[in-house]
Amino acid sequence: MAGHPMKSLAALADRLVYWAAVVLLLTLLAVVVLGVFFRQINQPLAWSDELAQYLLVWTGFVGWIIAARRRSHIRIMVFAQRLPRPVQAALEIATQASVIVFAAVLLRYSWGLIERTWDVESIALPVSSAALYIVMPFAALALILQALAEIGDVLAGRKVEVAEPGAQAL
């Protein structure tokens, strides 16, 4: 039962991230459709393109988190699967360590981007330009935690299957 609260927390986090993805995608779709519609009637919305760009960036980061959680990023496993189990484990640990390093760099520099753009107003939206970058540290932290969990699985000897492309439900 000791692991139960952690699994519940992970399940809650997964649901929140999935709902964030749904909301972001539907909002992106609505903004793009509105932008196209109002251009067609010769009344373009000044803010629609910029908001769509922000939503696309945020959706990309949320999608990255989801793909990491599902282990559905592109992996070329042809050679790795033929290696002895201990070498496969070492390779997985090295892969996850490189994810941690990349996410740590993202985390480190995202704060600078946010700080430098905090007092810069967006061109067409009444928000700070930092709104574009605020998702970055959250995504970096989520990726670090996920990679650490995967390293823990490898060290504990738990076999984690890599999903076949298209095999997972949305």
PDB file of C-alpha atoms in Angstrom:
ATOM      1  CA  MET A   1       0.000   0.000   0.000  1.00  0.00           C
ATOM      2  CA  ALA A   2       3.001   2.325   0.376  1.00  0.00           C
ATOM      3  CA  GLY A   3       3.142   3.014  -3.367  1.00  0.00           C
ATOM      4  CA  HIS A   4      -0.588   3.639  -3.662  1.00  0.00           C
ATOM      5  CA  PRO A   5      -0.605   7.416  -2.935  1.00  0.00           C
ATOM      6  CA  MET A   6       2.169   7.922  -5.494  1.00  0.00           C
ATOM      7  CA  LYS A   7       0.257   5.980  -8.146  1.00  0.00           C
ATOM      8  CA  SER A   8      -2.865   8.016  -7.361  1.00  0.00           C
ATOM      9  CA  LEU A   9      -0.877  11.226  -7.712  1.00  0.00           C
ATOM     10  CA  ALA A  10       0.583  10.032 -11.027  1.00  0.00           C
ATOM     11  CA  ALA A  11      -2.890   9.080 -12.276  1.00  0.00           C
ATOM     12  CA  LEU A  12      -4.240  12.513 -11.295  1.00  0.00           C
ATOM     13  CA  ALA A  13      -1.310  14.231 -13.023  1.00  0.00           C
ATOM     14  CA  ASP A  14      -1.924  12.133 -16.146  1.00  0.00           C
ATOM     15  CA  ARG A  15      -5.602  13.100 -16.202  1.00  0.00           C
ATOM     16  CA  LEU A  16      -4.753  16.786 -15.771  1.00  0.00           C
ATOM     17  CA  VAL A  17      -2.201  16.671 -18.583  1.00  0.00           C
ATOM     18  CA  TYR A  18      -4.619  14.822 -20.896  1.00  0.00           C
ATOM     19  CA  TRP A  19      -7.378  17.348 -20.168  1.00  0.00           C
ATOM     20  CA  ALA A  20      -4.931  20.207 -20.732  1.00  0.00           C
ATOM     21  CA  ALA A  21      -4.105  18.680 -24.131  1.00  0.00           C
ATOM     22  CA  VAL A  22      -7.788  18.386 -25.023  1.00  0.00           C
ATOM     23  CA  VAL A  23      -8.523  21.973 -23.969  1.00  0.00           C
ATOM     24  CA  LEU A  24      -5.455  23.309 -25.776  1.00  0.00           C
ATOM     25  CA  LEU A  25      -6.256  21.440 -28.997  1.00  0.00           C
ATOM     26  CA  LEU A  26      -9.917  22.446 -29.009  1.00  0.00           C
ATOM     27  CA  THR A  27      -9.013  26.061 -28.241  1.00  0.00           C
ATOM     28  CA  LEU A  28      -6.389  26.014 -31.002  1.00  0.00           C
ATOM     29  CA  LEU A  29      -8.946  24.641 -33.435  1.00  0.00           C
ATOM     30  CA  ALA A  30     -11.515  27.269 -32.447  1.00  0.00           C
ATOM     31  CA  VAL A  31      -9.005  30.128 -32.748  1.00  0.00           C
ATOM     32  CA  VAL A  32      -7.825  28.990 -36.182  1.00  0.00           C
ATOM     33  CA  VAL A  33     -11.400  28.517 -37.447  1.00  0.00           C
ATOM     34  CA  LEU A  34     -12.358  31.957 -36.129  1.00  0.00           C
ATOM     35  CA  GLY A  35      -9.287  33.487 -37.744  1.00  0.00           C
ATOM     36  CA  VAL A  36     -10.092  31.904 -41.114  1.00  0.00           C
ATOM     37  CA  PHE A  37     -13.775  32.808 -40.908  1.00  0.00           C
ATOM     38  CA  PHE A  38     -13.149  36.460 -40.091  1.00  0.00           C
ATOM     39  CA  ARG A  39     -10.507  36.735 -42.832  1.00  0.00           C
ATOM     40  CA  GLN A  40     -13.064  35.381 -45.299  1.00  0.00           C
ATOM     41  CA  ILE A  41     -15.542  38.126 -44.386  1.00  0.00           C
ATOM     42  CA  ASN A  42     -12.770  40.731 -44.624  1.00  0.00           C
ATOM     43  CA  GLN A  43     -12.690  41.433 -40.863  1.00  0.00           C
ATOM     44  CA  PRO A  44      -9.441  39.746 -39.762  1.00  0.00           C
ATOM     45  CA  LEU A  45      -8.871  39.263 -36.042  1.00  0.00           C
ATOM     46  CA  ALA A  46      -5.548  40.831 -35.112  1.00  0.00           C
ATOM     47  CA  TRP A  47      -4.980  38.422 -32.230  1.00  0.00           C
ATOM     48  CA  SER A  48      -5.912  35.069 -33.752  1.00  0.00           C
ATOM     49  CA  ASP A  49      -2.555  34.235 -35.382  1.00  0.00           C
ATOM     50  CA  GLU A  50      -0.529  35.085 -32.316  1.00  0.00           C
ATOM     51  CA  LEU A  51      -2.838  33.191 -29.964  1.00  0.00           C
ATOM     52  CA  ALA A  52      -2.709  30.185 -32.304  1.00  0.00           C
ATOM     53  CA  GLN A  53       1.101  30.289 -32.158  1.00  0.00           C
ATOM     54  CA  TYR A  54       1.088  30.367 -28.353  1.00  0.00           C
ATOM     55  CA  LEU A  55      -1.422  27.515 -28.195  1.00  0.00           C
ATOM     56  CA  LEU A  56       0.621  25.460 -30.661  1.00  0.00           C
ATOM     57  CA  VAL A  57       3.777  25.823 -28.562  1.00  0.00           C
ATOM     58  CA  TRP A  58       1.918  24.911 -25.380  1.00  0.00           C
ATOM     59  CA  THR A  59       0.254  21.949 -27.104  1.00  0.00           C
ATOM     60  CA  GLY A  60       3.659  20.751 -28.296  1.00  0.00           C
ATOM     61  CA  PHE A  61       5.067  20.743 -24.767  1.00  0.00           C
ATOM     62  CA  VAL A  62       1.990  19.029 -23.332  1.00  0.00           C
ATOM     63  CA  GLY A  63       2.181  16.444 -26.118  1.00  0.00           C
ATOM     64  CA  TRP A  64       5.842  15.876 -25.293  1.00  0.00           C
ATOM     65  CA  ILE A  65       4.893  15.124 -21.677  1.00  0.00           C
ATOM     66  CA  ILE A  66       2.152  12.716 -22.783  1.00  0.00           C
ATOM     67  CA  ALA A  67       4.477  10.919 -25.196  1.00  0.00           C
ATOM     68  CA  ALA A  68       7.111  10.563 -22.472  1.00  0.00           C
ATOM     69  CA  ARG A  69       4.554   9.148 -20.023  1.00  0.00           C
ATOM     70  CA  ARG A  70       3.284   6.647 -22.610  1.00  0.00           C
ATOM     71  CA  ARG A  71       6.788   5.787 -23.825  1.00  0.00           C
ATOM     72  CA  SER A  72       5.582   6.533 -27.336  1.00  0.00           C
ATOM     73  CA  HIS A  73       8.393   8.739 -28.597  1.00  0.00           C
ATOM     74  CA  ILE A  74      10.099   7.403 -31.682  1.00  0.00           C
ATOM     75  CA  ARG A  75      12.629   4.738 -30.749  1.00  0.00           C
ATOM     76  CA  ILE A  76      14.693   2.578 -33.030  1.00  0.00           C
ATOM     77  CA  MET A  77      14.818  -0.683 -31.115  1.00  0.00           C
ATOM     78  CA  VAL A  78      16.114  -3.063 -33.798  1.00  0.00           C
ATOM     79  CA  PHE A  79      19.633  -3.218 -32.350  1.00  0.00           C
ATOM     80  CA  ALA A  80      18.808  -2.566 -28.690  1.00  0.00           C
ATOM     81  CA  GLN A  81      16.440  -5.546 -28.519  1.00  0.00           C
ATOM     82  CA  ARG A  82      19.230  -7.879 -29.652  1.00  0.00           C
ATOM     83  CA  LEU A  83      21.582  -6.828 -26.880  1.00  0.00           C
ATOM     84  CA  PRO A  84      21.928  -8.791 -23.643  1.00  0.00           C
ATOM     85  CA  ARG A  85      19.485  -7.650 -20.902  1.00  0.00           C
ATOM     86  CA  PRO A  86      22.147  -5.888 -18.777  1.00  0.00           C
ATOM     87  CA  VAL A  87      23.312  -3.902 -21.813  1.00  0.00           C
ATOM     88  CA  GLN A  88      19.690  -3.038 -22.684  1.00  0.00           C
ATOM     89  CA  ALA A  89      19.231  -1.786 -19.124  1.00  0.00           C
ATOM     90  CA  ALA A  90      22.407   0.307 -19.326  1.00  0.00           C
ATOM     91  CA  LEU A  91      21.304   1.724 -22.671  1.00  0.00           C
ATOM     92  CA  GLU A  92      17.897   2.654 -21.240  1.00  0.00           C
ATOM     93  CA  ILE A  93      19.513   4.327 -18.243  1.00  0.00           C
ATOM     94  CA  ALA A  94      21.853   6.265 -20.567  1.00  0.00           C
ATOM     95  CA  THR A  95      18.884   7.303 -22.725  1.00  0.00           C
ATOM     96  CA  GLN A  96      16.903   8.504 -19.709  1.00  0.00           C
ATOM     97  CA  ALA A  97      19.984  10.273 -18.314  1.00  0.00           C
ATOM     98  CA  SER A  98      20.305  12.178 -21.597  1.00  0.00           C
ATOM     99  CA  VAL A  99      16.613  13.153 -21.327  1.00  0.00           C
ATOM    100  CA  ILE A 100      17.335  14.455 -17.817  1.00  0.00           C
ATOM    101  CA  VAL A 101      20.323  16.472 -19.055  1.00  0.00           C
ATOM    102  CA  PHE A 102      18.308  17.971 -21.922  1.00  0.00           C
ATOM    103  CA  ALA A 103      15.362  18.761 -19.641  1.00  0.00           C
ATOM    104  CA  ALA A 104      17.718  20.311 -17.065  1.00  0.00           C
ATOM    105  CA  VAL A 105      19.168  22.586 -19.748  1.00  0.00           C
ATOM    106  CA  LEU A 106      15.628  23.471 -20.828  1.00  0.00           C
ATOM    107  CA  LEU A 107      14.710  24.184 -17.200  1.00  0.00           C
ATOM    108  CA  ARG A 108      17.815  26.306 -16.629  1.00  0.00           C
ATOM    109  CA  TYR A 109      17.354  28.489 -19.695  1.00  0.00           C
ATOM    110  CA  SER A 110      13.557  28.702 -19.598  1.00  0.00           C
ATOM    111  CA  TRP A 111      13.742  30.890 -16.487  1.00  0.00           C
ATOM    112  CA  GLY A 112      15.963  33.358 -18.343  1.00  0.00           C
ATOM    113  CA  LEU A 113      13.555  33.495 -21.280  1.00  0.00           C
ATOM    114  CA  ILE A 114      10.644  34.126 -18.945  1.00  0.00           C
ATOM    115  CA  GLU A 115      12.540  36.796 -17.033  1.00  0.00           C
ATOM    116  CA  ARG A 116      13.707  38.618 -20.174  1.00  0.00           C
ATOM    117  CA  THR A 117      10.247  38.670 -21.732  1.00  0.00           C
ATOM    118  CA  TRP A 118       8.156  39.294 -18.605  1.00  0.00           C
ATOM    119  CA  ASP A 119       7.913  43.053 -19.197  1.00  0.00           C
ATOM    120  CA  VAL A 120       7.516  42.775 -22.980  1.00  0.00           C
ATOM    121  CA  GLU A 121       3.918  42.981 -24.069  1.00  0.00           C
ATOM    122  CA  SER A 122       2.698  40.620 -26.732  1.00  0.00           C
ATOM    123  CA  ILE A 123       2.145  42.218 -30.146  1.00  0.00           C
ATOM    124  CA  ALA A 124      -1.558  41.472 -30.521  1.00  0.00           C
ATOM    125  CA  LEU A 125      -2.598  40.049 -27.148  1.00  0.00           C
ATOM    126  CA  PRO A 126      -2.928  41.890 -23.833  1.00  0.00           C
ATOM    127  CA  VAL A 127      -0.449  39.543 -22.107  1.00  0.00           C
ATOM    128  CA  SER A 128       3.257  39.366 -21.474  1.00  0.00           C
ATOM    129  CA  SER A 129       5.384  37.674 -24.111  1.00  0.00           C
ATOM    130  CA  ALA A 130       6.567  35.445 -21.262  1.00  0.00           C
ATOM    131  CA  ALA A 131       3.261  33.570 -21.577  1.00  0.00           C
ATOM    132  CA  LEU A 132       4.813  31.698 -24.494  1.00  0.00           C
ATOM    133  CA  TYR A 133       7.615  30.349 -22.296  1.00  0.00           C
ATOM    134  CA  ILE A 134       5.836  29.694 -18.983  1.00  0.00           C
ATOM    135  CA  VAL A 135       5.061  26.103 -19.976  1.00  0.00           C
ATOM    136  CA  MET A 136       8.759  25.264 -20.431  1.00  0.00           C
ATOM    137  CA  PRO A 137       9.848  24.824 -16.792  1.00  0.00           C
ATOM    138  CA  PHE A 138       6.757  22.724 -16.022  1.00  0.00           C
ATOM    139  CA  ALA A 139       7.439  20.494 -19.018  1.00  0.00           C
ATOM    140  CA  ALA A 140      11.114  20.184 -18.065  1.00  0.00           C
ATOM    141  CA  LEU A 141      10.244  19.174 -14.496  1.00  0.00           C
ATOM    142  CA  ALA A 142       7.679  16.637 -15.712  1.00  0.00           C
ATOM    143  CA  LEU A 143      10.225  15.125 -18.105  1.00  0.00           C
ATOM    144  CA  ILE A 144      12.886  14.902 -15.396  1.00  0.00           C
ATOM    145  CA  LEU A 145      10.464  13.164 -13.029  1.00  0.00           C
ATOM    146  CA  GLN A 146       9.350  10.750 -15.747  1.00  0.00           C
ATOM    147  CA  ALA A 147      12.943   9.899 -16.710  1.00  0.00           C
ATOM    148  CA  LEU A 148      13.843   9.333 -13.049  1.00  0.00           C
ATOM    149  CA  ALA A 149      10.836   7.009 -12.695  1.00  0.00           C
ATOM    150  CA  GLU A 150      11.945   5.068 -15.762  1.00  0.00           C
ATOM    151  CA  ILE A 151      15.479   4.745 -14.395  1.00  0.00           C
ATOM    152  CA  GLY A 152      13.921   3.484 -11.154  1.00  0.00           C
ATOM    153  CA  ASP A 153      11.948   0.880 -13.121  1.00  0.00           C
ATOM    154  CA  VAL A 154      15.115  -0.322 -14.856  1.00  0.00           C
ATOM    155  CA  LEU A 155      17.083  -0.491 -11.607  1.00  0.00           C
ATOM    156  CA  ALA A 156      14.218  -2.369  -9.912  1.00  0.00           C
ATOM    157  CA  GLY A 157      14.207  -4.885 -12.769  1.00  0.00           C
ATOM    158  CA  ARG A 158      10.687  -4.035 -13.905  1.00  0.00           C
ATOM    159  CA  LYS A 159      10.234  -4.697 -17.602  1.00  0.00           C
ATOM    160  CA  VAL A 160       8.630  -1.714 -19.283  1.00  0.00           C
ATOM    161  CA  GLU A 161       7.250  -2.417 -22.715  1.00  0.00           C
ATOM    162  CA  VAL A 162       7.706   0.172 -25.424  1.00  0.00           C
ATOM    163  CA  ALA A 163       4.395   0.753 -27.152  1.00  0.00           C
ATOM    164  CA  GLU A 164       4.074  -0.211 -30.777  1.00  0.00           C
ATOM    165  CA  PRO A 165       3.197   2.768 -32.992  1.00  0.00           C
ATOM    166  CA  GLY A 166      -0.569   3.208 -33.125  1.00  0.00           C
ATOM    167  CA  ALA A 167      -1.162   0.549 -30.479  1.00  0.00           C
ATOM    168  CA  GLN A 168      -2.257   2.921 -27.722  1.00  0.00           C
ATOM    169  CA  ALA A 169      -5.685   4.427 -27.387  1.00  0.00           C
ATOM    170  CA  LEU A 170      -5.910   8.177 -27.383  1.00  0.00           C
TER     171      LEU A 170
END
